[in-house]
Amino acid sequence: MANSKSFFLTFNHLTIYFILLLLSQSPQIHSTCRNFCNNIPINYPFSIDDGCGAPQYRHMLNCSATDLFFLTPSGNYKVQSIDYKKQTMTIFDPSMSTCSILQPHHDFKMSEIQSAIIPPTPDTVFILVNCSIDSPVLNHYKSLCFNFSGHSCDELYGSCTSFKLFHLLSNSTPACCFTGYETVKYMSMDILDCTHYTSVYNTDRLEGVGPLDWLYGMKLSFSVPDTGCARCAKSGGTCGFDVETEMAQCICSSTSNSTRDCAGGREINFADSYRAPSFPPLQLLYILALVAISYSILLK
């Protein structure tokens, strides 16, 4: 009887260990995916909770008590709006100079993946202000500067209280340059030899509009990864990913997930490019647990 009891105890312990091991290897899912940050909707591919949205956009947004921020290597930019139909995001840099306020020297930098999947739109113009006559954009790379809806440096320095200072200090009109994102992407303000920059968007609508009424900020264009998320969303799930493997998942609840949709509760990936790990059926875990409990009762 002693040997039998010892065997049952060993089997009981092994069974419990086996169950815990299988559960520990299950893909990790996030308990909740918030779909709003204040009044801004948070939909796929974005997220403000790790494990939600698309892994390519992981850690790009941060939600505070009052604002949503887009995080870049050069700083945090306030998100003003996200248009999911047009796939654009409008952001504003609180540290950027505008027509009404002059800020300290500042660069705009994005990570490589941000530059690839959510770059500024073509109708976002970067304005380099107070440039030296030796600036590369006024010499060898002057082709990088273009006409911006008929606007000029004289108009900028004459209309903006923040930039009038440069006109007064030099007793002339300092050079400026209207350019695109690629210029500031590859050349810092020090290399460009310009003391400040500002940016405006929707420039195709600003012809005949003075600098005081320009839309200051940046508009970004994002792409949506085609991973079969529509099927997950249609079944009532939320598109997300495993926080360790970044394998795509359909989050059905705080305790379960499926990798295609939430209808059948299948543990297979909704992205064909990913493969979900193979686990024994859930029923087997229940049976093993019942066996372990039964042996425990018999041994009492």
PDB file of C-alpha atoms in Angstrom:
ATOM      1  CA  MET A   1       0.000   0.000   0.000  1.00  0.00           C
ATOM      2  CA  ALA A   2       2.917   2.289   0.774  1.00  0.00           C
ATOM      3  CA  ASN A   3       4.435   1.721  -2.650  1.00  0.00           C
ATOM      4  CA  SER A   4       1.065   2.291  -4.275  1.00  0.00           C
ATOM      5  CA  LYS A   5       0.594   5.496  -2.335  1.00  0.00           C
ATOM      6  CA  SER A   6       4.089   6.650  -3.316  1.00  0.00           C
ATOM      7  CA  PHE A   7       3.316   5.896  -6.952  1.00  0.00           C
ATOM      8  CA  PHE A   8       0.044   7.831  -6.829  1.00  0.00           C
ATOM      9  CA  LEU A   9       1.760  10.828  -5.218  1.00  0.00           C
ATOM     10  CA  THR A  10       4.501  10.822  -7.845  1.00  0.00           C
ATOM     11  CA  PHE A  11       1.963  10.529 -10.649  1.00  0.00           C
ATOM     12  CA  ASN A  12      -0.128  13.279  -9.084  1.00  0.00           C
ATOM     13  CA  HIS A  13       2.847  15.626  -8.883  1.00  0.00           C
ATOM     14  CA  LEU A  14       3.937  14.865 -12.451  1.00  0.00           C
ATOM     15  CA  THR A  15       0.419  15.456 -13.737  1.00  0.00           C
ATOM     16  CA  ILE A  16       0.161  18.843 -12.047  1.00  0.00           C
ATOM     17  CA  TYR A  17       3.647  19.774 -13.291  1.00  0.00           C
ATOM     18  CA  PHE A  18       2.669  18.753 -16.839  1.00  0.00           C
ATOM     19  CA  ILE A  19      -0.459  20.924 -16.716  1.00  0.00           C
ATOM     20  CA  LEU A  20       1.449  23.955 -15.428  1.00  0.00           C
ATOM     21  CA  LEU A  21       4.128  23.461 -18.082  1.00  0.00           C
ATOM     22  CA  LEU A  22       1.590  23.427 -20.905  1.00  0.00           C
ATOM     23  CA  LEU A  23      -0.197  26.490 -19.565  1.00  0.00           C
ATOM     24  CA  SER A  24       3.083  28.390 -19.216  1.00  0.00           C
ATOM     25  CA  GLN A  25       3.862  27.711 -22.886  1.00  0.00           C
ATOM     26  CA  SER A  26       0.544  29.079 -24.113  1.00  0.00           C
ATOM     27  CA  PRO A  27       0.825  32.281 -26.190  1.00  0.00           C
ATOM     28  CA  GLN A  28       0.571  35.402 -24.064  1.00  0.00           C
ATOM     29  CA  ILE A  29      -2.347  37.707 -24.746  1.00  0.00           C
ATOM     30  CA  HIS A  30      -3.235  41.102 -23.409  1.00  0.00           C
ATOM     31  CA  SER A  31      -6.178  41.214 -21.057  1.00  0.00           C
ATOM     32  CA  THR A  32      -7.659  44.403 -22.509  1.00  0.00           C
ATOM     33  CA  CYS A  33      -7.189  46.432 -25.657  1.00  0.00           C
ATOM     34  CA  ARG A  34      -8.409  49.981 -25.105  1.00  0.00           C
ATOM     35  CA  ASN A  35     -10.036  51.450 -28.205  1.00  0.00           C
ATOM     36  CA  PHE A  36      -9.998  55.099 -27.146  1.00  0.00           C
ATOM     37  CA  CYS A  37      -7.473  57.549 -25.764  1.00  0.00           C
ATOM     38  CA  ASN A  38      -9.551  60.447 -24.525  1.00  0.00           C
ATOM     39  CA  ASN A  39     -11.590  61.328 -27.653  1.00  0.00           C
ATOM     40  CA  ILE A  40      -9.291  59.691 -30.244  1.00  0.00           C
ATOM     41  CA  PRO A  41     -10.278  56.174 -31.432  1.00  0.00           C
ATOM     42  CA  ILE A  42      -7.509  53.569 -31.312  1.00  0.00           C
ATOM     43  CA  ASN A  43      -8.057  50.947 -34.011  1.00  0.00           C
ATOM     44  CA  TYR A  44      -5.853  48.454 -35.840  1.00  0.00           C
ATOM     45  CA  PRO A  45      -2.967  48.764 -36.677  1.00  0.00           C
ATOM     46  CA  PHE A  46      -2.397  51.071 -33.669  1.00  0.00           C
ATOM     47  CA  SER A  47      -2.620  50.331 -29.969  1.00  0.00           C
ATOM     48  CA  ILE A  48      -1.876  51.857 -26.597  1.00  0.00           C
ATOM     49  CA  ASP A  49      -1.623  48.471 -24.855  1.00  0.00           C
ATOM     50  CA  ASP A  50       1.217  46.063 -25.541  1.00  0.00           C
ATOM     51  CA  GLY A  51       0.061  42.952 -27.404  1.00  0.00           C
ATOM     52  CA  CYS A  52      -2.712  44.811 -29.227  1.00  0.00           C
ATOM     53  CA  GLY A  53      -2.707  46.109 -32.795  1.00  0.00           C
ATOM     54  CA  ALA A  54       0.058  45.268 -35.264  1.00  0.00           C
ATOM     55  CA  PRO A  55       3.556  44.505 -33.930  1.00  0.00           C
ATOM     56  CA  GLN A  56       5.082  46.868 -36.525  1.00  0.00           C
ATOM     57  CA  TYR A  57       3.455  49.782 -34.644  1.00  0.00           C
ATOM     58  CA  ARG A  58       4.421  48.526 -31.198  1.00  0.00           C
ATOM     59  CA  HIS A  59       5.348  51.226 -28.651  1.00  0.00           C
ATOM     60  CA  MET A  60       4.632  54.071 -31.102  1.00  0.00           C
ATOM     61  CA  LEU A  61       1.720  55.554 -29.154  1.00  0.00           C
ATOM     62  CA  ASN A  62       1.391  56.581 -25.527  1.00  0.00           C
ATOM     63  CA  CYS A  63      -1.856  57.640 -23.875  1.00  0.00           C
ATOM     64  CA  SER A  64      -1.705  60.120 -21.004  1.00  0.00           C
ATOM     65  CA  ALA A  65      -4.560  61.447 -18.902  1.00  0.00           C
ATOM     66  CA  THR A  66      -5.127  64.290 -21.359  1.00  0.00           C
ATOM     67  CA  ASP A  67      -3.369  63.526 -24.653  1.00  0.00           C
ATOM     68  CA  LEU A  68      -2.258  60.836 -27.092  1.00  0.00           C
ATOM     69  CA  PHE A  69       1.386  61.014 -28.164  1.00  0.00           C
ATOM     70  CA  PHE A  70       3.313  59.644 -31.144  1.00  0.00           C
ATOM     71  CA  LEU A  71       6.752  58.556 -29.912  1.00  0.00           C
ATOM     72  CA  THR A  72       9.881  59.128 -32.031  1.00  0.00           C
ATOM     73  CA  PRO A  73      13.633  59.235 -31.364  1.00  0.00           C
ATOM     74  CA  SER A  74      13.486  63.051 -31.364  1.00  0.00           C
ATOM     75  CA  GLY A  75      10.591  63.397 -28.951  1.00  0.00           C
ATOM     76  CA  ASN A  76       6.885  62.926 -28.282  1.00  0.00           C
ATOM     77  CA  TYR A  77       4.404  64.523 -30.686  1.00  0.00           C
ATOM     78  CA  LYS A  78       0.816  65.224 -29.751  1.00  0.00           C
ATOM     79  CA  VAL A  79      -1.666  63.320 -31.931  1.00  0.00           C
ATOM     80  CA  GLN A  80      -4.428  65.660 -33.051  1.00  0.00           C
ATOM     81  CA  SER A  81      -6.434  63.162 -35.106  1.00  0.00           C
ATOM     82  CA  ILE A  82      -6.337  59.769 -36.845  1.00  0.00           C
ATOM     83  CA  ASP A  83      -8.282  59.233 -40.075  1.00  0.00           C
ATOM     84  CA  TYR A  84      -8.571  55.467 -40.584  1.00  0.00           C
ATOM     85  CA  LYS A  85     -10.364  55.787 -43.899  1.00  0.00           C
ATOM     86  CA  LYS A  86      -7.654  57.989 -45.442  1.00  0.00           C
ATOM     87  CA  GLN A  87      -4.966  56.250 -43.350  1.00  0.00           C
ATOM     88  CA  THR A  88      -3.464  59.481 -42.044  1.00  0.00           C
ATOM     89  CA  MET A  89      -2.437  60.744 -38.620  1.00  0.00           C
ATOM     90  CA  THR A  90      -2.026  64.438 -37.793  1.00  0.00           C
ATOM     91  CA  ILE A  91       0.563  65.280 -35.138  1.00  0.00           C
ATOM     92  CA  PHE A  92       1.959  68.453 -33.586  1.00  0.00           C
ATOM     93  CA  ASP A  93       5.355  69.023 -32.004  1.00  0.00           C
ATOM     94  CA  PRO A  94       4.970  71.178 -28.866  1.00  0.00           C
ATOM     95  CA  SER A  95       8.681  72.080 -29.205  1.00  0.00           C
ATOM     96  CA  MET A  96       8.419  73.253 -32.812  1.00  0.00           C
ATOM     97  CA  SER A  97       8.526  76.913 -33.822  1.00  0.00           C
ATOM     98  CA  THR A  98       5.386  78.324 -35.424  1.00  0.00           C
ATOM     99  CA  CYS A  99       4.312  81.678 -36.767  1.00  0.00           C
ATOM    100  CA  SER A 100       3.465  82.871 -33.262  1.00  0.00           C
ATOM    101  CA  ILE A 101       6.163  81.288 -31.071  1.00  0.00           C
ATOM    102  CA  LEU A 102       9.910  80.766 -31.484  1.00  0.00           C
ATOM    103  CA  GLN A 103      11.266  77.563 -29.919  1.00  0.00           C
ATOM    104  CA  PRO A 104      14.885  76.466 -29.335  1.00  0.00           C
ATOM    105  CA  HIS A 105      16.867  74.619 -32.002  1.00  0.00           C
ATOM    106  CA  HIS A 106      15.176  71.295 -32.699  1.00  0.00           C
ATOM    107  CA  ASP A 107      15.482  68.337 -35.111  1.00  0.00           C
ATOM    108  CA  PHE A 108      12.764  65.962 -36.259  1.00  0.00           C
ATOM    109  CA  LYS A 109      13.838  62.318 -36.364  1.00  0.00           C
ATOM    110  CA  MET A 110      11.908  59.112 -36.957  1.00  0.00           C
ATOM    111  CA  SER A 111      13.094  55.528 -36.573  1.00  0.00           C
ATOM    112  CA  GLU A 112      13.805  53.509 -39.707  1.00  0.00           C
ATOM    113  CA  ILE A 113      10.595  51.526 -39.399  1.00  0.00           C
ATOM    114  CA  GLN A 114       8.573  54.712 -38.813  1.00  0.00           C
ATOM    115  CA  SER A 115      10.062  56.293 -41.931  1.00  0.00           C
ATOM    116  CA  ALA A 116       9.041  53.179 -43.866  1.00  0.00           C
ATOM    117  CA  ILE A 117       5.485  52.569 -42.627  1.00  0.00           C
ATOM    118  CA  ILE A 118       4.249  55.964 -41.352  1.00  0.00           C
ATOM    119  CA  PRO A 119       6.178  58.788 -43.078  1.00  0.00           C
ATOM    120  CA  PRO A 120       5.000  62.392 -43.497  1.00  0.00           C
ATOM    121  CA  THR A 121       2.652  62.863 -46.454  1.00  0.00           C
ATOM    122  CA  PRO A 122       3.730  64.687 -49.650  1.00  0.00           C
ATOM    123  CA  ASP A 123       1.496  67.633 -48.682  1.00  0.00           C
ATOM    124  CA  THR A 124       3.481  68.151 -45.461  1.00  0.00           C
ATOM    125  CA  VAL A 125       6.104  70.842 -46.026  1.00  0.00           C
ATOM    126  CA  PHE A 126       9.110  71.507 -43.795  1.00  0.00           C
ATOM    127  CA  ILE A 127      10.200  75.154 -43.699  1.00  0.00           C
ATOM    128  CA  LEU A 128      13.853  75.766 -42.845  1.00  0.00           C
ATOM    129  CA  VAL A 129      14.193  79.209 -41.303  1.00  0.00           C
ATOM    130  CA  ASN A 130      17.094  81.648 -40.875  1.00  0.00           C
ATOM    131  CA  CYS A 131      19.496  79.710 -43.088  1.00  0.00           C
ATOM    132  CA  SER A 132      23.106  80.730 -43.648  1.00  0.00           C
ATOM    133  CA  ILE A 133      24.195  81.732 -47.145  1.00  0.00           C
ATOM    134  CA  ASP A 134      26.488  78.702 -46.932  1.00  0.00           C
ATOM    135  CA  SER A 135      23.619  76.305 -46.341  1.00  0.00           C
ATOM    136  CA  PRO A 136      23.762  73.272 -48.677  1.00  0.00           C
ATOM    137  CA  VAL A 137      20.105  73.794 -49.612  1.00  0.00           C
ATOM    138  CA  LEU A 138      21.028  77.195 -50.987  1.00  0.00           C
ATOM    139  CA  ASN A 139      24.013  75.915 -52.918  1.00  0.00           C
ATOM    140  CA  HIS A 140      24.778  72.365 -54.050  1.00  0.00           C
ATOM    141  CA  TYR A 141      21.373  71.021 -52.941  1.00  0.00           C
ATOM    142  CA  LYS A 142      19.245  74.008 -53.824  1.00  0.00           C
ATOM    143  CA  SER A 143      17.027  71.725 -55.913  1.00  0.00           C
ATOM    144  CA  LEU A 144      15.662  70.398 -52.601  1.00  0.00           C
ATOM    145  CA  CYS A 145      13.862  73.717 -52.073  1.00  0.00           C
ATOM    146  CA  PHE A 146      10.641  74.243 -54.002  1.00  0.00           C
ATOM    147  CA  ASN A 147       7.849  76.732 -54.491  1.00  0.00           C
ATOM    148  CA  PHE A 148       5.211  76.359 -51.827  1.00  0.00           C
ATOM    149  CA  SER A 149       1.843  77.499 -53.181  1.00  0.00           C
ATOM    150  CA  GLY A 150       3.341  80.826 -54.241  1.00  0.00           C
ATOM    151  CA  HIS A 151       4.571  81.742 -50.753  1.00  0.00           C
ATOM    152  CA  SER A 152       7.951  83.369 -50.105  1.00  0.00           C
ATOM    153  CA  CYS A 153      10.525  83.950 -47.368  1.00  0.00           C
ATOM    154  CA  ASP A 154       9.622  87.654 -47.331  1.00  0.00           C
ATOM    155  CA  GLU A 155       6.011  86.745 -46.550  1.00  0.00           C
ATOM    156  CA  LEU A 156       7.085  84.375 -43.773  1.00  0.00           C
ATOM    157  CA  TYR A 157       9.400  86.849 -42.053  1.00  0.00           C
ATOM    158  CA  GLY A 158       6.995  89.726 -42.544  1.00  0.00           C
ATOM    159  CA  SER A 159       3.858  88.010 -41.236  1.00  0.00           C
ATOM    160  CA  CYS A 160       5.129  85.896 -38.351  1.00  0.00           C
ATOM    161  CA  THR A 161       5.974  87.648 -35.109  1.00  0.00           C
ATOM    162  CA  SER A 162       8.284  84.792 -34.133  1.00  0.00           C
ATOM    163  CA  PHE A 163      10.390  85.019 -37.304  1.00  0.00           C
ATOM    164  CA  LYS A 164      10.503  88.822 -37.580  1.00  0.00           C
ATOM    165  CA  LEU A 165      13.389  88.741 -35.108  1.00  0.00           C
ATOM    166  CA  PHE A 166      15.686  87.233 -37.740  1.00  0.00           C
ATOM    167  CA  HIS A 167      14.757  89.995 -40.181  1.00  0.00           C
ATOM    168  CA  LEU A 168      15.522  92.676 -37.575  1.00  0.00           C
ATOM    169  CA  LEU A 169      18.836  91.148 -36.514  1.00  0.00           C
ATOM    170  CA  SER A 170      20.189  90.820 -40.044  1.00  0.00           C
ATOM    171  CA  ASN A 171      18.609  94.025 -41.364  1.00  0.00           C
ATOM    172  CA  SER A 172      17.639  91.959 -44.394  1.00  0.00           C
ATOM    173  CA  THR A 173      15.547  88.935 -45.309  1.00  0.00           C
ATOM    174  CA  PRO A 174      17.388  85.766 -44.213  1.00  0.00           C
ATOM    175  CA  ALA A 175      17.200  82.794 -46.532  1.00  0.00           C
ATOM    176  CA  CYS A 176      14.617  80.095 -45.954  1.00  0.00           C
ATOM    177  CA  CYS A 177      13.758  76.846 -47.726  1.00  0.00           C
ATOM    178  CA  PHE A 178      10.463  75.056 -48.346  1.00  0.00           C
ATOM    179  CA  THR A 179      11.325  71.366 -48.597  1.00  0.00           C
ATOM    180  CA  GLY A 180      10.108  67.821 -48.009  1.00  0.00           C
ATOM    181  CA  TYR A 181      10.668  65.221 -45.320  1.00  0.00           C
ATOM    182  CA  GLU A 182      13.536  63.514 -47.159  1.00  0.00           C
ATOM    183  CA  THR A 183      15.688  66.613 -46.608  1.00  0.00           C
ATOM    184  CA  VAL A 184      15.359  66.682 -42.807  1.00  0.00           C
ATOM    185  CA  LYS A 185      15.489  62.880 -42.714  1.00  0.00           C
ATOM    186  CA  TYR A 186      19.043  62.762 -44.031  1.00  0.00           C
ATOM    187  CA  MET A 187      20.391  66.140 -42.876  1.00  0.00           C
ATOM    188  CA  SER A 188      20.221  67.601 -39.378  1.00  0.00           C
ATOM    189  CA  MET A 189      19.616  71.283 -38.741  1.00  0.00           C
ATOM    190  CA  ASP A 190      23.331  71.700 -38.050  1.00  0.00           C
ATOM    191  CA  ILE A 191      24.228  70.278 -41.457  1.00  0.00           C
ATOM    192  CA  LEU A 192      21.505  72.315 -43.132  1.00  0.00           C
ATOM    193  CA  ASP A 193      22.950  75.394 -41.394  1.00  0.00           C
ATOM    194  CA  CYS A 194      19.492  76.749 -40.527  1.00  0.00           C
ATOM    195  CA  THR A 195      18.657  77.755 -36.970  1.00  0.00           C
ATOM    196  CA  HIS A 196      14.993  76.706 -36.863  1.00  0.00           C
ATOM    197  CA  TYR A 197      12.309  74.815 -38.711  1.00  0.00           C
ATOM    198  CA  THR A 198       8.553  74.628 -38.777  1.00  0.00           C
ATOM    199  CA  SER A 199       6.167  72.381 -40.696  1.00  0.00           C
ATOM    200  CA  VAL A 200       2.722  72.748 -42.203  1.00  0.00           C
ATOM    201  CA  TYR A 201       0.304  70.262 -43.757  1.00  0.00           C
ATOM    202  CA  ASN A 202      -2.566  70.271 -46.259  1.00  0.00           C
ATOM    203  CA  THR A 203      -0.369  72.626 -48.281  1.00  0.00           C
ATOM    204  CA  ASP A 204      -2.448  72.092 -51.424  1.00  0.00           C
ATOM    205  CA  ARG A 205      -5.196  74.115 -49.687  1.00  0.00           C
ATOM    206  CA  LEU A 206      -2.993  76.993 -48.523  1.00  0.00           C
ATOM    207  CA  GLU A 207      -2.640  78.942 -51.753  1.00  0.00           C
ATOM    208  CA  GLY A 208      -3.523  82.559 -50.987  1.00  0.00           C
ATOM    209  CA  VAL A 209      -3.636  81.836 -47.259  1.00  0.00           C
ATOM    210  CA  GLY A 210      -1.239  83.844 -45.048  1.00  0.00           C
ATOM    211  CA  PRO A 211       1.265  82.209 -42.637  1.00  0.00           C
ATOM    212  CA  LEU A 212      -0.863  83.133 -39.622  1.00  0.00           C
ATOM    213  CA  ASP A 213      -3.577  80.776 -40.871  1.00  0.00           C
ATOM    214  CA  TRP A 214      -1.402  77.864 -41.991  1.00  0.00           C
ATOM    215  CA  LEU A 215      -1.991  74.443 -40.425  1.00  0.00           C
ATOM    216  CA  TYR A 216       1.134  73.890 -38.354  1.00  0.00           C
ATOM    217  CA  GLY A 217       2.105  70.310 -37.633  1.00  0.00           C
ATOM    218  CA  MET A 218       2.620  67.159 -39.708  1.00  0.00           C
ATOM    219  CA  LYS A 219       0.354  64.712 -41.432  1.00  0.00           C
ATOM    220  CA  LEU A 220       1.614  61.134 -41.541  1.00  0.00           C
ATOM    221  CA  SER A 221       0.485  58.403 -43.923  1.00  0.00           C
ATOM    222  CA  PHE A 222       0.330  54.912 -42.441  1.00  0.00           C
ATOM    223  CA  SER A 223      -0.033  51.497 -44.040  1.00  0.00           C
ATOM    224  CA  VAL A 224      -2.155  48.671 -42.631  1.00  0.00           C
ATOM    225  CA  PRO A 225      -0.513  45.204 -42.593  1.00  0.00           C
ATOM    226  CA  ASP A 226      -2.599  42.627 -44.449  1.00  0.00           C
ATOM    227  CA  THR A 227      -2.683  39.841 -41.870  1.00  0.00           C
ATOM    228  CA  GLY A 228      -6.325  38.795 -42.042  1.00  0.00           C
ATOM    229  CA  CYS A 229      -7.363  41.137 -39.244  1.00  0.00           C
ATOM    230  CA  ALA A 230     -10.747  41.786 -40.867  1.00  0.00           C
ATOM    231  CA  ARG A 231     -11.809  38.192 -40.195  1.00  0.00           C
ATOM    232  CA  CYS A 232     -10.845  38.506 -36.531  1.00  0.00           C
ATOM    233  CA  ALA A 233     -12.681  41.818 -36.121  1.00  0.00           C
ATOM    234  CA  LYS A 234     -15.790  40.489 -37.886  1.00  0.00           C
ATOM    235  CA  SER A 235     -16.011  37.637 -35.372  1.00  0.00           C
ATOM    236  CA  GLY A 236     -15.964  40.103 -32.480  1.00  0.00           C
ATOM    237  CA  GLY A 237     -12.284  39.723 -31.645  1.00  0.00           C
ATOM    238  CA  THR A 238      -9.470  42.261 -31.393  1.00  0.00           C
ATOM    239  CA  CYS A 239      -6.353  41.959 -33.519  1.00  0.00           C
ATOM    240  CA  GLY A 240      -3.174  41.653 -31.519  1.00  0.00           C
ATOM    241  CA  PHE A 241       0.023  39.660 -31.143  1.00  0.00           C
ATOM    242  CA  ASP A 242       2.041  37.604 -28.693  1.00  0.00           C
ATOM    243  CA  VAL A 243       4.252  40.029 -26.766  1.00  0.00           C
ATOM    244  CA  GLU A 244       7.228  37.646 -26.828  1.00  0.00           C
ATOM    245  CA  THR A 245       7.117  36.181 -30.331  1.00  0.00           C
ATOM    246  CA  GLU A 246       5.108  38.987 -32.011  1.00  0.00           C
ATOM    247  CA  MET A 247       3.029  36.233 -33.606  1.00  0.00           C
ATOM    248  CA  ALA A 248      -0.348  37.585 -34.742  1.00  0.00           C
ATOM    249  CA  GLN A 249      -3.385  36.632 -32.656  1.00  0.00           C
ATOM    250  CA  CYS A 250      -7.114  37.257 -32.483  1.00  0.00           C
ATOM    251  CA  ILE A 251      -7.870  38.270 -28.897  1.00  0.00           C
ATOM    252  CA  CYS A 252     -11.317  37.011 -27.928  1.00  0.00           C
ATOM    253  CA  SER A 253     -11.348  37.727 -24.182  1.00  0.00           C
ATOM    254  CA  SER A 254      -9.036  38.312 -21.262  1.00  0.00           C
ATOM    255  CA  THR A 255      -8.517  34.558 -20.906  1.00  0.00           C
ATOM    256  CA  SER A 256      -8.721  33.113 -24.414  1.00  0.00           C
ATOM    257  CA  ASN A 257      -7.571  33.777 -27.930  1.00  0.00           C
ATOM    258  CA  SER A 258      -7.809  32.358 -31.411  1.00  0.00           C
ATOM    259  CA  THR A 259      -5.527  33.005 -34.301  1.00  0.00           C
ATOM    260  CA  ARG A 260      -8.155  33.394 -37.006  1.00  0.00           C
ATOM    261  CA  ASP A 261     -11.447  34.367 -35.386  1.00  0.00           C
ATOM    262  CA  CYS A 262     -13.411  34.027 -32.176  1.00  0.00           C
ATOM    263  CA  ALA A 263     -16.235  31.855 -33.490  1.00  0.00           C
ATOM    264  CA  GLY A 264     -14.620  28.458 -33.081  1.00  0.00           C
ATOM    265  CA  GLY A 265     -12.000  29.244 -30.484  1.00  0.00           C
ATOM    266  CA  ARG A 266      -9.333  27.580 -32.603  1.00  0.00           C
ATOM    267  CA  GLU A 267      -5.713  28.074 -31.596  1.00  0.00           C
ATOM    268  CA  ILE A 268      -4.443  28.732 -35.139  1.00  0.00           C
ATOM    269  CA  ASN A 269      -2.937  31.900 -36.450  1.00  0.00           C
ATOM    270  CA  PHE A 270      -5.050  34.506 -38.283  1.00  0.00           C
ATOM    271  CA  ALA A 271      -1.925  35.506 -40.226  1.00  0.00           C
ATOM    272  CA  ASP A 272      -0.979  32.827 -42.720  1.00  0.00           C
ATOM    273  CA  SER A 273       2.633  33.988 -42.493  1.00  0.00           C
ATOM    274  CA  TYR A 274       2.793  32.893 -38.846  1.00  0.00           C
ATOM    275  CA  ARG A 275       2.497  29.455 -37.311  1.00  0.00           C
ATOM    276  CA  ALA A 276       0.914  28.869 -33.920  1.00  0.00           C
ATOM    277  CA  PRO A 277       2.512  26.343 -31.570  1.00  0.00           C
ATOM    278  CA  SER A 278       0.855  22.942 -31.394  1.00  0.00           C
ATOM    279  CA  PHE A 279      -0.688  22.077 -28.030  1.00  0.00           C
ATOM    280  CA  PRO A 280      -2.673  19.009 -26.830  1.00  0.00           C
ATOM    281  CA  PRO A 281      -6.457  19.497 -26.897  1.00  0.00           C
ATOM    282  CA  LEU A 282      -7.917  21.364 -23.954  1.00  0.00           C
ATOM    283  CA  GLN A 283     -10.022  18.309 -23.123  1.00  0.00           C
ATOM    284  CA  LEU A 284      -6.831  16.344 -22.373  1.00  0.00           C
ATOM    285  CA  LEU A 285      -5.828  18.930 -19.782  1.00  0.00           C
ATOM    286  CA  TYR A 286      -9.227  18.608 -18.109  1.00  0.00           C
ATOM    287  CA  ILE A 287      -8.952  14.804 -18.006  1.00  0.00           C
ATOM    288  CA  LEU A 288      -5.459  14.931 -16.526  1.00  0.00           C
ATOM    289  CA  ALA A 289      -6.606  17.413 -13.912  1.00  0.00           C
ATOM    290  CA  LEU A 290      -9.575  15.204 -12.971  1.00  0.00           C
ATOM    291  CA  VAL A 291      -7.289  12.172 -12.692  1.00  0.00           C
ATOM    292  CA  ALA A 292      -4.930  14.080 -10.390  1.00  0.00           C
ATOM    293  CA  ILE A 293      -7.828  15.228  -8.189  1.00  0.00           C
ATOM    294  CA  SER A 294      -9.280  11.720  -8.070  1.00  0.00           C
ATOM    295  CA  TYR A 295      -5.983  10.211  -6.912  1.00  0.00           C
ATOM    296  CA  SER A 296      -5.693  12.896  -4.256  1.00  0.00           C
ATOM    297  CA  ILE A 297      -9.148  12.012  -2.906  1.00  0.00           C
ATOM    298  CA  LEU A 298      -8.394   8.247  -2.912  1.00  0.00           C
ATOM    299  CA  LEU A 299      -5.211   8.763  -0.941  1.00  0.00           C
ATOM    300  CA  LYS A 300      -6.868  10.683   1.880  1.00  0.00           C
TER     301      LYS A 300
END
